[in-house]
């Protein structure tokens, strides 16, 4: 018998039925959406996603690529998420470079030629769909990553529901929710957890116009604390505008990083603190090096300096006299590790901060929105990433997703 298939009525009917069965269909979900929102839903409910990925550590400009892949419908305890906003933080860049203590895993789940990772630690997501086993979140809810390393620089993703935390989205913008879990929480915990502070006490901080610094100023004012805020020196109108902005946020005193290193600065501090009778027992340091030690020199005996960053990339050279005669404490704080150890406390802190934002008590940090649509080119996204590495910026960079 010949091995060549001959056309028969049954075979023709079978081939015809297979062709029909595999013709693309518009899913019910996609059909119910406006035309500009249907792009991410394809045949059989698959979600078309785009992500910035990197196959190895290195300079973002050298290793980041924009990759397209498909996400299957969720089942069990899985949720499919659409990213609404995702900030660009220095820690995200460090993860790409391979210089951060934690990093997202390299995986082949995206269908890339090499195992790749997605950068980004913060975001606000909308739940597009949820598996039948999901209990804590549902379609339309807003969620944020429960831990760092989720990989947020992408239009869509699918994760187990315990990887995200639901937030009350009422009265909030996606950008506000996207940046709540790192900077405001860091400021809140440093002011609360390291040394007892009462109304009328002082704290001093460098990097005061950063996200953490702005949060600390506002929280401190709410709690009746006074603050000495150190910012990088800016000339002319720009410097005057920054001083005014910090004072409007609640800073008691604003100085630049050159003033704090001047001889006699300690006498100025004594004058501000009512001859030293008002305690100055806490310093918040994100710069390190000589700038960090200049903060420590202003502290009262028994004071505490908390380091949460090292922008200068220079070590702290602690003099023996600070330890022996002033009995200063030098401690560190990493909000990611704290959040992993105390997840319930983290959730409470986030809820409280979001409440303050919702009530208009807590002001947003300046932001530079980077639109990300389905048509956005890789080069546009990489330009925004590169901007995060620059010294003076007009605001925090944040991907704002639209038409994805």
Short mmCIF file of C-alpha atoms in Angstrom, two decimals:
data_model
loop_
_atom_site.label_atom_id
_atom_site.label_comp_id
_atom_site.label_asym_id
_atom_site.label_seq_id
_atom_site.Cartn_x
_atom_site.Cartn_y
_atom_site.Cartn_z
CA UNK A 1 0.00 0.00 0.00
CA UNK A 2 1.38 3.36 -0.91
CA UNK A 3 2.47 5.58 2.01
CA UNK A 4 1.25 8.64 0.13
CA UNK A 5 -1.98 10.02 1.60
CA UNK A 6 -4.79 10.20 -0.91
CA UNK A 7 -7.57 12.71 -0.62
CA UNK A 8 -10.75 11.20 0.83
CA UNK A 9 -13.96 12.86 2.00
CA UNK A 10 -13.08 12.08 5.64
CA UNK A 11 -9.55 13.44 5.32
CA UNK A 12 -10.77 16.62 3.63
CA UNK A 13 -13.32 17.17 6.40
CA UNK A 14 -10.67 16.56 9.08
CA UNK A 15 -8.22 19.05 7.55
CA UNK A 16 -10.98 21.63 7.16
CA UNK A 17 -12.04 21.25 10.79
CA UNK A 18 -8.47 21.67 12.03
CA UNK A 19 -8.03 24.83 9.97
CA UNK A 20 -11.20 26.34 11.42
CA UNK A 21 -10.26 25.34 14.96
CA UNK A 22 -6.98 27.19 14.75
CA UNK A 23 -8.19 30.40 13.21
CA UNK A 24 -7.47 33.33 15.59
CA UNK A 25 -10.47 34.57 17.52
CA UNK A 26 -11.02 37.75 19.47
CA UNK A 27 -11.44 36.78 23.11
CA UNK A 28 -14.59 37.88 24.98
CA UNK A 29 -12.39 39.97 27.27
CA UNK A 30 -10.78 41.80 24.36
CA UNK A 31 -14.09 42.36 22.61
CA UNK A 32 -15.47 44.16 25.63
CA UNK A 33 -12.59 46.65 25.75
CA UNK A 34 -12.17 49.91 23.81
CA UNK A 35 -10.10 49.49 20.66
CA UNK A 36 -7.03 51.14 22.23
CA UNK A 37 -7.09 48.61 25.09
CA UNK A 38 -7.50 45.41 23.05
CA UNK A 39 -3.90 45.07 21.94
CA UNK A 40 -2.72 43.09 24.96
CA UNK A 41 -5.38 40.35 24.59
CA UNK A 42 -4.85 37.85 21.76
CA UNK A 43 -6.52 34.63 20.71
CA UNK A 44 -7.49 32.24 23.51
CA UNK A 45 -6.98 34.91 26.20
CA UNK A 46 -3.19 35.13 25.94
CA UNK A 47 -1.71 38.47 27.04
CA UNK A 48 0.93 40.11 24.87
CA UNK A 49 3.62 41.65 27.08
CA UNK A 50 6.77 43.68 26.62
CA UNK A 51 9.62 43.79 29.12
CA UNK A 52 13.04 45.31 29.52
CA UNK A 53 15.32 42.33 30.08
CA UNK A 54 19.04 41.73 30.55
CA UNK A 55 20.95 38.44 30.04
CA UNK A 56 23.96 39.49 32.12
CA UNK A 57 25.10 42.22 34.48
CA UNK A 58 26.62 45.36 33.04
CA UNK A 59 25.90 48.93 31.99
CA UNK A 60 22.17 49.35 31.27
CA UNK A 61 22.92 50.78 27.83
CA UNK A 62 24.89 47.65 26.96
CA UNK A 63 22.75 44.84 28.37
CA UNK A 64 19.09 45.97 28.35
CA UNK A 65 16.79 44.82 25.55
CA UNK A 66 13.07 45.24 24.90
CA UNK A 67 11.51 41.79 24.57
CA UNK A 68 7.98 40.73 23.55
CA UNK A 69 6.40 37.56 24.90
CA UNK A 70 3.01 35.99 25.64
CA UNK A 71 1.38 35.21 28.99
CA UNK A 72 -1.16 32.38 29.23
CA UNK A 73 -4.47 32.77 31.11
CA UNK A 74 -4.03 32.45 34.88
CA UNK A 75 -5.06 29.33 36.78
CA UNK A 76 -5.01 28.19 40.39
CA UNK A 77 -3.49 30.98 42.55
CA UNK A 78 -1.95 32.96 39.67
CA UNK A 79 -2.85 36.53 38.74
CA UNK A 80 -2.17 38.37 35.50
CA UNK A 81 -1.22 41.99 36.09
CA UNK A 82 -1.02 45.11 33.94
CA UNK A 83 1.59 47.59 35.07
CA UNK A 84 0.25 51.10 35.62
CA UNK A 85 3.39 52.86 36.88
CA UNK A 86 6.91 51.80 37.86
CA UNK A 87 9.66 54.11 39.19
CA UNK A 88 13.32 54.10 38.23
CA UNK A 89 15.39 53.91 41.41
CA UNK A 90 19.18 53.92 41.81
CA UNK A 91 18.91 50.43 43.36
CA UNK A 92 17.32 49.20 40.12
CA UNK A 93 20.36 50.37 38.18
CA UNK A 94 22.69 48.77 40.72
CA UNK A 95 20.91 45.45 40.24
CA UNK A 96 21.48 45.63 36.49
CA UNK A 97 25.14 46.46 37.10
CA UNK A 98 25.44 43.55 39.52
CA UNK A 99 26.52 45.71 42.47
CA UNK A 100 23.38 45.35 44.62
CA UNK A 101 23.09 42.65 47.34
CA UNK A 102 19.92 41.20 45.78
CA UNK A 103 18.81 40.83 42.18
CA UNK A 104 15.92 39.34 40.22
CA UNK A 105 16.58 35.80 38.95
CA UNK A 106 17.74 34.97 35.45
CA UNK A 107 15.08 32.78 33.84
CA UNK A 108 13.94 31.48 30.46
CA UNK A 109 10.26 32.03 31.16
CA UNK A 110 10.21 34.97 28.73
CA UNK A 111 11.37 32.87 25.78
CA UNK A 112 14.64 34.78 25.38
CA UNK A 113 17.67 33.21 23.73
CA UNK A 114 19.54 33.35 27.04
CA UNK A 115 18.22 33.25 30.60
CA UNK A 116 17.27 36.85 31.37
CA UNK A 117 16.06 39.00 34.25
CA UNK A 118 13.65 41.94 34.44
CA UNK A 119 14.80 44.95 36.51
CA UNK A 120 12.63 47.09 38.75
CA UNK A 121 11.47 46.70 42.35
CA UNK A 122 8.48 49.01 42.76
CA UNK A 123 5.27 49.39 40.80
CA UNK A 124 1.52 49.74 40.90
CA UNK A 125 -0.34 46.99 39.03
CA UNK A 126 -3.93 46.41 38.03
CA UNK A 127 -5.24 42.84 38.23
CA UNK A 128 -6.46 41.87 34.76
CA UNK A 129 -7.54 38.34 35.69
CA UNK A 130 -7.13 35.88 38.51
CA UNK A 131 -7.07 32.09 38.77
CA UNK A 132 -9.92 30.23 40.42
CA UNK A 133 -7.85 29.64 43.56
CA UNK A 134 -7.17 33.32 44.29
CA UNK A 135 -8.69 34.56 47.54
CA UNK A 136 -7.08 37.91 48.36
CA UNK A 137 -7.25 39.80 45.04
CA UNK A 138 -9.58 40.01 42.06
CA UNK A 139 -10.01 41.68 38.70
CA UNK A 140 -9.69 45.47 38.87
CA UNK A 141 -7.79 45.54 42.18
CA UNK A 142 -4.57 47.52 42.53
CA UNK A 143 -1.59 45.70 43.98
CA UNK A 144 2.09 46.33 44.72
CA UNK A 145 5.02 43.90 45.08
CA UNK A 146 5.15 42.26 48.49
CA UNK A 147 8.96 41.99 48.25
CA UNK A 148 11.72 43.47 46.11
CA UNK A 149 13.11 41.70 43.06
CA UNK A 150 9.78 41.08 41.33
CA UNK A 151 10.93 42.73 38.10
CA UNK A 152 8.57 45.62 37.39
CA UNK A 153 9.89 47.20 34.20
CA UNK A 154 7.37 45.42 31.97
CA UNK A 155 3.88 45.99 30.65
CA UNK A 156 2.37 42.78 32.07
CA UNK A 157 3.33 39.86 34.28
CA UNK A 158 1.88 36.81 35.95
CA UNK A 159 2.70 35.83 39.52
CA UNK A 160 1.27 33.92 42.46
CA UNK A 161 -1.13 36.07 44.47
CA UNK A 162 1.09 35.91 47.57
CA UNK A 163 3.76 37.85 45.66
CA UNK A 164 1.64 41.01 45.69
CA UNK A 165 -0.20 43.11 48.25
CA UNK A 166 -3.60 44.68 47.63
CA UNK A 167 -3.98 48.40 48.31
CA UNK A 168 -7.05 50.59 48.66
CA UNK A 169 -6.90 52.60 45.44
CA UNK A 170 -9.60 55.08 46.39
CA UNK A 171 -8.46 58.69 46.03
CA UNK A 172 -4.99 57.74 44.79
CA UNK A 173 -3.03 57.94 41.55
CA UNK A 174 -1.07 54.97 40.28
CA UNK A 175 2.18 56.96 40.47
CA UNK A 176 1.62 57.64 44.17
CA UNK A 177 1.01 53.98 44.92
CA UNK A 178 3.98 52.87 42.82
CA UNK A 179 6.56 54.72 44.94
CA UNK A 180 5.18 54.16 48.43
CA UNK A 181 7.00 51.02 49.55
CA UNK A 182 10.64 52.20 49.58
CA UNK A 183 11.27 55.89 50.23
CA UNK A 184 8.38 56.86 52.54
CA UNK A 185 8.65 53.58 54.47
CA UNK A 186 12.41 54.06 54.88
CA UNK A 187 11.92 57.56 56.30
CA UNK A 188 9.08 56.45 58.57
CA UNK A 189 10.99 53.55 60.11
CA UNK A 190 14.24 55.48 60.61
CA UNK A 191 12.43 58.22 62.53
CA UNK A 192 10.51 55.69 64.63
CA UNK A 193 12.79 52.72 65.27
CA UNK A 194 16.32 53.82 66.19
CA UNK A 195 16.15 56.33 69.03
CA UNK A 196 13.26 57.77 71.03
CA UNK A 197 12.24 61.18 69.69
CA UNK A 198 9.67 63.45 71.28
CA UNK A 199 8.02 66.64 70.11
CA UNK A 200 10.56 69.46 69.90
CA UNK A 201 13.56 67.16 69.32
CA UNK A 202 15.83 67.61 66.31
CA UNK A 203 17.22 65.36 63.60
CA UNK A 204 19.71 66.13 60.83
CA UNK A 205 19.90 64.55 57.38
CA UNK A 206 21.82 64.82 54.13
CA UNK A 207 20.28 64.14 50.73
CA UNK A 208 17.31 66.03 52.13
CA UNK A 209 15.68 66.68 48.76
CA UNK A 210 15.74 62.97 47.85
CA UNK A 211 12.62 60.85 48.08
CA UNK A 212 13.55 59.62 51.55
CA UNK A 213 14.62 63.10 52.66
CA UNK A 214 11.38 64.76 51.56
CA UNK A 215 9.38 62.05 53.31
CA UNK A 216 11.41 62.46 56.52
CA UNK A 217 10.85 66.23 56.52
CA UNK A 218 7.09 65.86 56.16
CA UNK A 219 6.73 63.05 58.69
CA UNK A 220 8.99 64.87 61.13
CA UNK A 221 6.89 68.01 60.91
CA UNK A 222 3.71 65.97 61.48
CA UNK A 223 5.24 64.47 64.62
CA UNK A 224 6.49 67.81 65.96
CA UNK A 225 10.18 67.24 65.18
CA UNK A 226 12.61 69.90 63.98
CA UNK A 227 15.06 69.21 61.17
CA UNK A 228 18.38 70.39 59.76
CA UNK A 229 18.29 69.50 56.07
CA UNK A 230 21.49 69.31 54.03
CA UNK A 231 21.23 69.55 50.23
CA UNK A 232 23.84 69.69 47.48
CA UNK A 233 24.93 73.24 46.71
CA UNK A 234 23.12 74.91 43.84
CA UNK A 235 23.81 78.42 42.64
CA UNK A 236 21.42 81.32 42.12
CA UNK A 237 17.73 80.99 41.50
CA UNK A 238 17.82 77.19 41.46
CA UNK A 239 19.33 77.09 44.94
CA UNK A 240 16.87 79.64 46.31
CA UNK A 241 13.95 77.70 44.87
CA UNK A 242 15.15 74.47 46.48
CA UNK A 243 15.58 76.12 49.89
CA UNK A 244 12.06 77.54 49.67
CA UNK A 245 10.62 74.19 48.58
CA UNK A 246 12.25 72.33 51.49
CA UNK A 247 11.01 74.91 53.98
CA UNK A 248 7.48 74.63 52.61
CA UNK A 249 7.67 70.86 53.13
CA UNK A 250 8.51 71.47 56.78
CA UNK A 251 12.31 71.77 57.09
CA UNK A 252 13.32 73.93 60.05
CA UNK A 253 16.79 74.77 58.71
CA UNK A 254 18.21 74.19 55.20
CA UNK A 255 21.96 74.29 54.49
CA UNK A 256 24.16 73.05 51.67
CA UNK A 257 26.85 70.39 51.76
CA UNK A 258 29.65 72.97 51.75
CA UNK A 259 28.31 74.83 54.78
CA UNK A 260 28.19 71.72 56.94
CA UNK A 261 31.92 71.15 56.42
CA UNK A 262 32.86 74.70 57.38
CA UNK A 263 34.65 75.41 60.64
CA UNK A 264 32.22 76.74 63.19
CA UNK A 265 29.19 74.87 61.85
CA UNK A 266 28.79 73.22 65.24
CA UNK A 267 28.25 76.66 66.81
CA UNK A 268 25.46 77.36 64.35
CA UNK A 269 23.82 74.06 65.28
CA UNK A 270 24.08 74.99 68.95
CA UNK A 271 22.39 78.30 68.21
CA UNK A 272 19.52 76.63 66.33
CA UNK A 273 18.97 74.10 69.13
CA UNK A 274 18.55 76.75 71.84
CA UNK A 275 22.10 76.59 73.07
CA UNK A 276 22.14 72.81 72.82
CA UNK A 277 19.22 72.43 75.24
CA UNK A 278 16.98 70.91 72.54
CA UNK A 279 18.25 67.37 71.79
CA UNK A 280 19.84 66.44 68.45
CA UNK A 281 20.13 62.67 68.73
CA UNK A 282 19.48 61.34 65.23
CA UNK A 283 21.28 61.73 61.89
CA UNK A 284 20.09 60.16 58.63
CA UNK A 285 22.90 59.56 56.15
CA UNK A 286 22.57 58.56 52.49
CA UNK A 287 25.83 60.08 51.22
CA UNK A 288 28.66 58.61 53.28
CA UNK A 289 32.29 59.70 53.24
CA UNK A 290 33.25 63.07 54.71
CA UNK A 291 29.71 64.38 54.27
CA UNK A 292 28.42 61.59 56.43
CA UNK A 293 30.95 62.24 59.15
CA UNK A 294 30.07 65.94 59.11
CA UNK A 295 26.57 64.91 60.15
CA UNK A 296 27.89 62.73 62.97
CA UNK A 297 29.92 65.60 64.41
CA UNK A 298 26.74 67.58 65.07
CA UNK A 299 25.11 64.86 67.23
CA UNK A 300 24.77 65.08 70.99
CA UNK A 301 26.60 62.53 73.12
CA UNK A 302 24.86 59.18 72.88
CA UNK A 303 23.32 60.06 69.52
CA UNK A 304 22.70 57.70 66.60
CA UNK A 305 23.57 57.97 62.93
CA UNK A 306 21.60 55.70 60.60
CA UNK A 307 23.13 55.08 57.17
CA UNK A 308 20.75 53.96 54.43
CA UNK A 309 22.74 54.89 51.33
CA UNK A 310 26.25 55.65 50.06
CA UNK A 311 25.93 58.00 47.11
CA UNK A 312 29.50 59.25 47.44
CA UNK A 313 30.77 55.63 47.33
CA UNK A 314 33.27 56.68 50.01
CA UNK A 315 33.66 54.91 53.36
CA UNK A 316 32.77 56.42 56.72
CA UNK A 317 35.97 57.10 58.69
CA UNK A 318 34.78 57.11 62.29
CA UNK A 319 37.15 58.78 64.73
CA UNK A 320 37.82 56.94 67.97
CA UNK A 321 36.74 60.00 69.97
CA UNK A 322 33.23 59.71 68.55
CA UNK A 323 32.98 56.20 69.98
CA UNK A 324 34.86 56.66 73.24
CA UNK A 325 33.99 60.17 74.38
CA UNK A 326 30.66 60.85 72.63
CA UNK A 327 29.40 57.25 72.69
CA UNK A 328 27.80 57.62 69.25
CA UNK A 329 26.08 54.69 67.60
CA UNK A 330 26.54 53.99 63.88
CA UNK A 331 23.84 51.75 62.44
CA UNK A 332 22.49 50.83 59.02
CA UNK A 333 19.01 50.39 57.63
CA UNK A 334 17.93 48.44 54.54
CA UNK A 335 14.19 48.66 54.05
CA UNK A 336 14.07 45.53 51.86
CA UNK A 337 15.51 43.34 54.61
CA UNK A 338 13.31 45.03 57.23
CA UNK A 339 10.20 44.41 55.11
CA UNK A 340 11.06 40.72 54.69
CA UNK A 341 11.46 40.34 58.47
CA UNK A 342 8.37 42.33 59.41
CA UNK A 343 5.85 41.98 56.56
CA UNK A 344 2.83 42.85 58.70
CA UNK A 345 4.49 46.01 60.02
CA UNK A 346 5.46 46.94 56.47
CA UNK A 347 1.87 46.61 55.31
CA UNK A 348 0.64 48.77 58.21
CA UNK A 349 3.24 51.44 57.43
CA UNK A 350 2.28 51.48 53.75
CA UNK A 351 -1.42 51.76 54.61
CA UNK A 352 -0.71 54.68 56.94
CA UNK A 353 1.39 56.55 54.38
CA UNK A 354 -1.20 55.99 51.64
CA UNK A 355 -3.81 57.37 54.01
CA UNK A 356 -1.75 60.52 54.48
CA UNK A 357 -1.40 60.88 50.71
CA UNK A 358 -5.12 60.31 50.23
CA UNK A 359 -5.91 63.01 52.78
CA UNK A 360 -3.57 65.49 51.09
CA UNK A 361 -1.27 65.68 54.11
CA UNK A 362 1.72 64.03 52.43
CA UNK A 363 2.99 65.69 49.24
CA UNK A 364 4.29 63.83 46.20
CA UNK A 365 7.92 63.95 45.23
CA UNK A 366 8.59 65.68 41.89
CA UNK A 367 8.32 63.12 39.10
CA UNK A 368 9.41 62.96 35.49
CA UNK A 369 6.94 60.68 33.70
CA UNK A 370 8.26 58.42 30.94
CA UNK A 371 5.34 57.24 28.76
CA UNK A 372 5.46 53.53 27.88
CA UNK A 373 2.95 52.32 25.28
CA UNK A 374 2.97 49.27 23.04
CA UNK A 375 4.67 51.40 20.37
CA UNK A 376 7.41 52.85 22.62
CA UNK A 377 10.90 52.13 21.29
CA UNK A 378 13.73 50.60 23.27
CA UNK A 379 15.86 53.73 22.84
CA UNK A 380 13.28 55.94 24.55
CA UNK A 381 13.21 53.65 27.58
CA UNK A 382 16.99 53.41 27.78
CA UNK A 383 17.30 57.21 27.69
CA UNK A 384 15.10 57.34 30.80
CA UNK A 385 17.18 54.68 32.53
CA UNK A 386 20.35 56.60 31.73
CA UNK A 387 18.82 59.73 33.23
CA UNK A 388 18.60 57.96 36.59
CA UNK A 389 22.41 57.91 36.67
CA UNK A 390 22.74 61.67 36.25
CA UNK A 391 23.48 63.93 39.21
CA UNK A 392 20.86 66.68 39.07
CA UNK A 393 17.39 65.62 37.97
CA UNK A 394 14.10 67.51 37.88
CA UNK A 395 12.35 64.64 39.62
CA UNK A 396 12.12 60.90 40.09
CA UNK A 397 11.85 59.07 36.80
CA UNK A 398 8.77 56.87 36.54
CA UNK A 399 7.42 54.72 33.72
CA UNK A 400 3.77 55.61 33.09
CA UNK A 401 2.08 52.83 31.13
CA UNK A 402 -0.65 53.64 28.63
CA UNK A 403 -2.20 51.76 25.69
CA UNK A 404 -0.42 48.52 26.55
#
